[in-house]
Structure formats: C-alpha cells, structure tokens
Amino acid sequence: VLIGEPPALQAAPPKDLPTVVLERTTEHTVNAPRASRTTRQPGTQVATLKFSTGETVFVGPPAIIGRNPSAKAADAAGAQLVVVSDHSRTVSRMHADVAWVGAKLTVTDRGAANGTAITRMGVGQFNLTPGKPYELRDGDVLHIGAEVNCTVAIATVQDGAAE
C-alpha cells in the first residue's frame, strides 16, 4: 500500500490510553461498536481520535468516520462505525476510513464533498486526495469537513496493558 506525502517527522511521546464513548448525531444516537477489550502484546501501537465535538474514539479495527455511517458498509468490511456530531452538516455520512496498515495508521478520504485534511507540526496543512491512503502520526490534527477536527494520539502498549 502506498502512503501519501508529506515527509516523515519524529514521533512525539505516547499519550494517555484510549477510550470509546457514545456518539450523537443530529439524526439519532448510535453506539459505535466497541473493539473487544483485549490484552495487546507489548510494543503494539494503539490510536485514539479526540474530536473537537467531544467524542473520543479508540481505533482498533478499521473504522468508518462520518455523520451517519452505514452499518451495511461496516458489516461488509468488518469496520467499526465512528459517528461524529456535526450540526453544520459539513461532515459526509461516510466521510473517511481510518485503519492500521501494518504498523502505520492511515486515513483515506471517501470522496467527501467538504474534503479531509491533515495538519502536521513542521509541515502545515495539506488536503487528502480521495481514495488515497495517508499516514496519520501522533499529534496530527485530522480535519473532517469544514468545522470538525480531531487530534490523533498514538501510543505503544507496554507490559501487555489492556485497552
């Protein structure tokens, strides 16, 4: 899998461990499927997305992020649904995919009308090309639509800690 630009930066120290919460949309309330509570091997990387809307989501299996992502699409791909509150409706119903590809966390814009971008310290902001996976790094800010963003936290499990 080719991962899009920009150039590599050094990773920041690990952040606090992730959680999964109940998300709300303007349409209805949805419980995002929870990744099973398992013990990861030491050295395994885990990711947390902390949204500007207040949601915090642990990314274990591949995830579909959107205002109202389809359970049918998630079932077909085995993905978890990450429902983002967006009263401005600039986040598409199924906006972006986030997944681990080997040891890299990637994001792929699904062709969302209002686009997806990443702000990376030392690089600045860049827009994603729909359908092309880009690597997310610890400390990146992922912009989903015009008004929603989330901070990416990637940590390494030590001593077989549970997620």
PDB file of C-alpha atoms in Angstrom:
ATOM      1  CA  VAL A   1       0.000   0.000   0.000  1.00  0.00           C
ATOM      2  CA  LEU A   2       1.403   3.368  -0.976  1.00  0.00           C
ATOM      3  CA  ILE A   3       1.070   6.011   1.670  1.00  0.00           C
ATOM      4  CA  GLY A   4       0.716   9.651   0.567  1.00  0.00           C
ATOM      5  CA  GLU A   5       3.047  12.547   1.231  1.00  0.00           C
ATOM      6  CA  PRO A   6       4.287  14.576   3.319  1.00  0.00           C
ATOM      7  CA  PRO A   7       7.794  13.850   4.584  1.00  0.00           C
ATOM      8  CA  ALA A   8       8.402  11.937   7.813  1.00  0.00           C
ATOM      9  CA  LEU A   9       8.707  13.649  11.194  1.00  0.00           C
ATOM     10  CA  GLN A  10       9.849  12.229  14.517  1.00  0.00           C
ATOM     11  CA  ALA A  11       7.055  10.784  16.662  1.00  0.00           C
ATOM     12  CA  ALA A  12       6.060  12.528  19.885  1.00  0.00           C
ATOM     13  CA  PRO A  13       5.988  10.665  23.214  1.00  0.00           C
ATOM     14  CA  PRO A  14       2.935   8.393  23.735  1.00  0.00           C
ATOM     15  CA  LYS A  15      -0.289   9.964  25.013  1.00  0.00           C
ATOM     16  CA  ASP A  16      -2.807   8.569  27.547  1.00  0.00           C
ATOM     17  CA  LEU A  17      -4.616   5.301  26.780  1.00  0.00           C
ATOM     18  CA  PRO A  18      -7.756   5.450  24.589  1.00  0.00           C
ATOM     19  CA  THR A  19     -11.453   5.060  25.370  1.00  0.00           C
ATOM     20  CA  VAL A  20     -14.656   4.602  23.358  1.00  0.00           C
ATOM     21  CA  VAL A  21     -17.728   6.700  24.067  1.00  0.00           C
ATOM     22  CA  LEU A  22     -21.327   7.098  22.927  1.00  0.00           C
ATOM     23  CA  GLU A  23     -21.620   9.461  19.967  1.00  0.00           C
ATOM     24  CA  ARG A  24     -24.588  11.614  18.951  1.00  0.00           C
ATOM     25  CA  THR A  25     -25.711  12.887  15.560  1.00  0.00           C
ATOM     26  CA  THR A  26     -28.472  15.231  14.554  1.00  0.00           C
ATOM     27  CA  GLU A  27     -30.336  12.210  13.154  1.00  0.00           C
ATOM     28  CA  HIS A  28     -30.221   9.857  16.149  1.00  0.00           C
ATOM     29  CA  THR A  29     -27.970   8.379  18.825  1.00  0.00           C
ATOM     30  CA  VAL A  30     -25.688   5.497  17.876  1.00  0.00           C
ATOM     31  CA  ASN A  31     -23.413   3.274  19.907  1.00  0.00           C
ATOM     32  CA  ALA A  32     -20.203   2.774  17.966  1.00  0.00           C
ATOM     33  CA  PRO A  33     -19.260  -0.909  18.031  1.00  0.00           C
ATOM     34  CA  ARG A  34     -16.581  -1.338  20.642  1.00  0.00           C
ATOM     35  CA  ALA A  35     -13.357  -3.069  19.852  1.00  0.00           C
ATOM     36  CA  SER A  36     -13.124  -6.083  22.107  1.00  0.00           C
ATOM     37  CA  ARG A  37     -11.286  -5.474  25.321  1.00  0.00           C
ATOM     38  CA  THR A  38      -8.179  -7.486  24.751  1.00  0.00           C
ATOM     39  CA  THR A  39      -4.665  -7.544  26.078  1.00  0.00           C
ATOM     40  CA  ARG A  40      -2.241  -6.377  23.439  1.00  0.00           C
ATOM     41  CA  GLN A  41       1.312  -7.562  23.254  1.00  0.00           C
ATOM     42  CA  PRO A  42       3.954  -5.099  24.486  1.00  0.00           C
ATOM     43  CA  GLY A  43       5.134  -2.955  21.581  1.00  0.00           C
ATOM     44  CA  THR A  44       1.712  -2.940  19.844  1.00  0.00           C
ATOM     45  CA  GLN A  45       0.566   0.507  18.755  1.00  0.00           C
ATOM     46  CA  VAL A  46      -2.905   1.833  19.629  1.00  0.00           C
ATOM     47  CA  ALA A  47      -4.637   5.012  18.428  1.00  0.00           C
ATOM     48  CA  THR A  48      -7.101   7.463  19.922  1.00  0.00           C
ATOM     49  CA  LEU A  49      -9.025  10.101  17.976  1.00  0.00           C
ATOM     50  CA  LYS A  50     -10.100  13.062  20.153  1.00  0.00           C
ATOM     51  CA  PHE A  51     -12.751  15.033  18.273  1.00  0.00           C
ATOM     52  CA  SER A  52     -13.440  18.764  18.655  1.00  0.00           C
ATOM     53  CA  THR A  53     -17.091  17.758  19.230  1.00  0.00           C
ATOM     54  CA  GLY A  54     -16.159  15.999  22.485  1.00  0.00           C
ATOM     55  CA  GLU A  55     -16.121  12.376  21.322  1.00  0.00           C
ATOM     56  CA  THR A  56     -13.058  10.221  21.975  1.00  0.00           C
ATOM     57  CA  VAL A  57     -12.721   7.018  19.969  1.00  0.00           C
ATOM     58  CA  PHE A  58     -10.266   4.137  20.187  1.00  0.00           C
ATOM     59  CA  VAL A  59      -9.328   2.834  16.735  1.00  0.00           C
ATOM     60  CA  GLY A  60      -8.818  -0.914  16.811  1.00  0.00           C
ATOM     61  CA  PRO A  61     -10.371  -2.490  13.721  1.00  0.00           C
ATOM     62  CA  PRO A  62     -10.747  -0.390  10.569  1.00  0.00           C
ATOM     63  CA  ALA A  63     -13.185   2.471  11.168  1.00  0.00           C
ATOM     64  CA  ILE A  64     -15.609   4.449   9.021  1.00  0.00           C
ATOM     65  CA  ILE A  65     -15.911   8.046  10.241  1.00  0.00           C
ATOM     66  CA  GLY A  66     -18.957  10.096   9.317  1.00  0.00           C
ATOM     67  CA  ARG A  67     -22.103  11.918  10.341  1.00  0.00           C
ATOM     68  CA  ASN A  68     -24.183   8.750   9.909  1.00  0.00           C
ATOM     69  CA  PRO A  69     -22.056   5.870   8.553  1.00  0.00           C
ATOM     70  CA  SER A  70     -23.877   2.820   7.249  1.00  0.00           C
ATOM     71  CA  ALA A  71     -23.954  -0.360   9.291  1.00  0.00           C
ATOM     72  CA  LYS A  72     -24.221  -2.258   5.984  1.00  0.00           C
ATOM     73  CA  ALA A  73     -20.875  -0.839   4.809  1.00  0.00           C
ATOM     74  CA  ALA A  74     -19.305  -1.614   8.181  1.00  0.00           C
ATOM     75  CA  ASP A  75     -20.584  -5.187   8.141  1.00  0.00           C
ATOM     76  CA  ALA A  76     -19.142  -5.775   4.690  1.00  0.00           C
ATOM     77  CA  ALA A  77     -15.712  -4.522   5.731  1.00  0.00           C
ATOM     78  CA  GLY A  78     -15.806  -5.617   9.385  1.00  0.00           C
ATOM     79  CA  ALA A  79     -15.336  -1.961  10.349  1.00  0.00           C
ATOM     80  CA  GLN A  80     -16.399  -0.072  13.419  1.00  0.00           C
ATOM     81  CA  LEU A  81     -18.630   2.971  12.918  1.00  0.00           C
ATOM     82  CA  VAL A  82     -17.467   6.300  14.311  1.00  0.00           C
ATOM     83  CA  VAL A  83     -20.405   8.704  14.387  1.00  0.00           C
ATOM     84  CA  VAL A  84     -19.382  12.347  14.650  1.00  0.00           C
ATOM     85  CA  SER A  85     -21.726  15.069  15.895  1.00  0.00           C
ATOM     86  CA  ASP A  86     -21.935  17.738  13.196  1.00  0.00           C
ATOM     87  CA  HIS A  87     -24.724  20.288  13.423  1.00  0.00           C
ATOM     88  CA  SER A  88     -23.305  22.200  10.415  1.00  0.00           C
ATOM     89  CA  ARG A  89     -23.649  19.020   8.281  1.00  0.00           C
ATOM     90  CA  THR A  90     -20.249  19.548   6.606  1.00  0.00           C
ATOM     91  CA  VAL A  91     -19.200  16.005   7.555  1.00  0.00           C
ATOM     92  CA  SER A  92     -20.416  13.481   4.983  1.00  0.00           C
ATOM     93  CA  ARG A  93     -22.464  10.480   6.073  1.00  0.00           C
ATOM     94  CA  MET A  94     -19.455   8.249   5.335  1.00  0.00           C
ATOM     95  CA  HIS A  95     -16.567  10.720   5.254  1.00  0.00           C
ATOM     96  CA  ALA A  96     -13.270   8.854   5.785  1.00  0.00           C
ATOM     97  CA  ASP A  97     -11.746   5.483   6.642  1.00  0.00           C
ATOM     98  CA  VAL A  98      -9.094   5.041   9.337  1.00  0.00           C
ATOM     99  CA  ALA A  99      -7.198   1.754   9.535  1.00  0.00           C
ATOM    100  CA  TRP A 100      -3.956   0.180  10.622  1.00  0.00           C
ATOM    101  CA  VAL A 101      -1.858  -0.936   7.642  1.00  0.00           C
ATOM    102  CA  GLY A 102       0.963  -2.874   9.204  1.00  0.00           C
ATOM    103  CA  ALA A 103       2.440  -0.544  11.834  1.00  0.00           C
ATOM    104  CA  LYS A 104       1.044   2.615  10.186  1.00  0.00           C
ATOM    105  CA  LEU A 105      -2.257   4.307  10.958  1.00  0.00           C
ATOM    106  CA  THR A 106      -3.813   5.552   7.722  1.00  0.00           C
ATOM    107  CA  VAL A 107      -6.731   7.758   6.733  1.00  0.00           C
ATOM    108  CA  THR A 108      -8.486   7.701   3.369  1.00  0.00           C
ATOM    109  CA  ASP A 109     -10.993  10.327   2.247  1.00  0.00           C
ATOM    110  CA  ARG A 110     -14.088   8.606   0.773  1.00  0.00           C
ATOM    111  CA  GLY A 111     -14.725  11.423  -1.710  1.00  0.00           C
ATOM    112  CA  ALA A 112     -16.463  13.602   0.870  1.00  0.00           C
ATOM    113  CA  ALA A 113     -17.984  16.817  -0.511  1.00  0.00           C
ATOM    114  CA  ASN A 114     -16.205  19.034   2.047  1.00  0.00           C
ATOM    115  CA  GLY A 115     -12.928  17.148   1.958  1.00  0.00           C
ATOM    116  CA  THR A 116     -10.453  15.877   4.527  1.00  0.00           C
ATOM    117  CA  ALA A 117      -7.135  17.442   5.505  1.00  0.00           C
ATOM    118  CA  ILE A 118      -4.259  16.857   7.920  1.00  0.00           C
ATOM    119  CA  THR A 119      -2.314  19.472   9.860  1.00  0.00           C
ATOM    120  CA  ARG A 120       1.118  18.234  10.867  1.00  0.00           C
ATOM    121  CA  MET A 121       3.561  20.143  13.041  1.00  0.00           C
ATOM    122  CA  GLY A 122       6.526  21.295  10.986  1.00  0.00           C
ATOM    123  CA  VAL A 123       4.708  20.637   7.683  1.00  0.00           C
ATOM    124  CA  GLY A 124       1.445  22.582   7.862  1.00  0.00           C
ATOM    125  CA  GLN A 125      -1.959  21.631   6.484  1.00  0.00           C
ATOM    126  CA  PHE A 126      -2.488  19.547   3.356  1.00  0.00           C
ATOM    127  CA  ASN A 127      -5.631  18.199   1.696  1.00  0.00           C
ATOM    128  CA  LEU A 128      -6.137  14.494   1.062  1.00  0.00           C
ATOM    129  CA  THR A 129      -6.745  13.098  -2.401  1.00  0.00           C
ATOM    130  CA  PRO A 130      -9.938  10.985  -2.280  1.00  0.00           C
ATOM    131  CA  GLY A 131      -9.249   7.251  -2.363  1.00  0.00           C
ATOM    132  CA  LYS A 132      -5.547   7.599  -1.492  1.00  0.00           C
ATOM    133  CA  PRO A 133      -4.401   6.488   1.992  1.00  0.00           C
ATOM    134  CA  TYR A 134      -2.239   8.887   4.007  1.00  0.00           C
ATOM    135  CA  GLU A 135      -0.284   8.059   7.120  1.00  0.00           C
ATOM    136  CA  LEU A 136      -1.514   9.616  10.378  1.00  0.00           C
ATOM    137  CA  ARG A 137       1.083  10.358  13.024  1.00  0.00           C
ATOM    138  CA  ASP A 138       0.935  11.075  16.710  1.00  0.00           C
ATOM    139  CA  GLY A 139      -0.052  14.726  17.202  1.00  0.00           C
ATOM    140  CA  ASP A 140      -1.587  15.181  13.737  1.00  0.00           C
ATOM    141  CA  VAL A 141      -4.869  17.065  13.521  1.00  0.00           C
ATOM    142  CA  LEU A 142      -7.359  15.464  11.133  1.00  0.00           C
ATOM    143  CA  HIS A 143      -9.870  17.930   9.617  1.00  0.00           C
ATOM    144  CA  ILE A 144     -13.161  16.311   8.618  1.00  0.00           C
ATOM    145  CA  GLY A 145     -15.378  18.709   6.709  1.00  0.00           C
ATOM    146  CA  ALA A 146     -15.347  22.422   7.424  1.00  0.00           C
ATOM    147  CA  GLU A 147     -15.824  22.508  11.195  1.00  0.00           C
ATOM    148  CA  VAL A 148     -14.868  19.161  12.781  1.00  0.00           C
ATOM    149  CA  ASN A 149     -11.334  18.084  13.602  1.00  0.00           C
ATOM    150  CA  CYS A 150      -9.676  15.512  15.786  1.00  0.00           C
ATOM    151  CA  THR A 151      -6.283  15.078  17.347  1.00  0.00           C
ATOM    152  CA  VAL A 152      -4.539  11.775  16.717  1.00  0.00           C
ATOM    153  CA  ALA A 153      -2.785  10.114  19.655  1.00  0.00           C
ATOM    154  CA  ILE A 154      -0.718   7.000  19.001  1.00  0.00           C
ATOM    155  CA  ALA A 155       0.756   5.106  21.920  1.00  0.00           C
ATOM    156  CA  THR A 156       2.718   1.908  22.309  1.00  0.00           C
ATOM    157  CA  VAL A 157       1.389  -0.725  24.729  1.00  0.00           C
ATOM    158  CA  GLN A 158       3.848  -1.573  27.468  1.00  0.00           C
ATOM    159  CA  ASP A 159       3.710  -4.621  29.755  1.00  0.00           C
ATOM    160  CA  GLY A 160       0.695  -6.165  27.969  1.00  0.00           C
ATOM    161  CA  ALA A 161      -1.717  -3.465  29.197  1.00  0.00           C
ATOM    162  CA  ALA A 162      -5.416  -3.881  28.366  1.00  0.00           C
ATOM    163  CA  GLU A 163      -7.083  -1.374  26.062  1.00  0.00           C
TER     164      GLU A 163
END
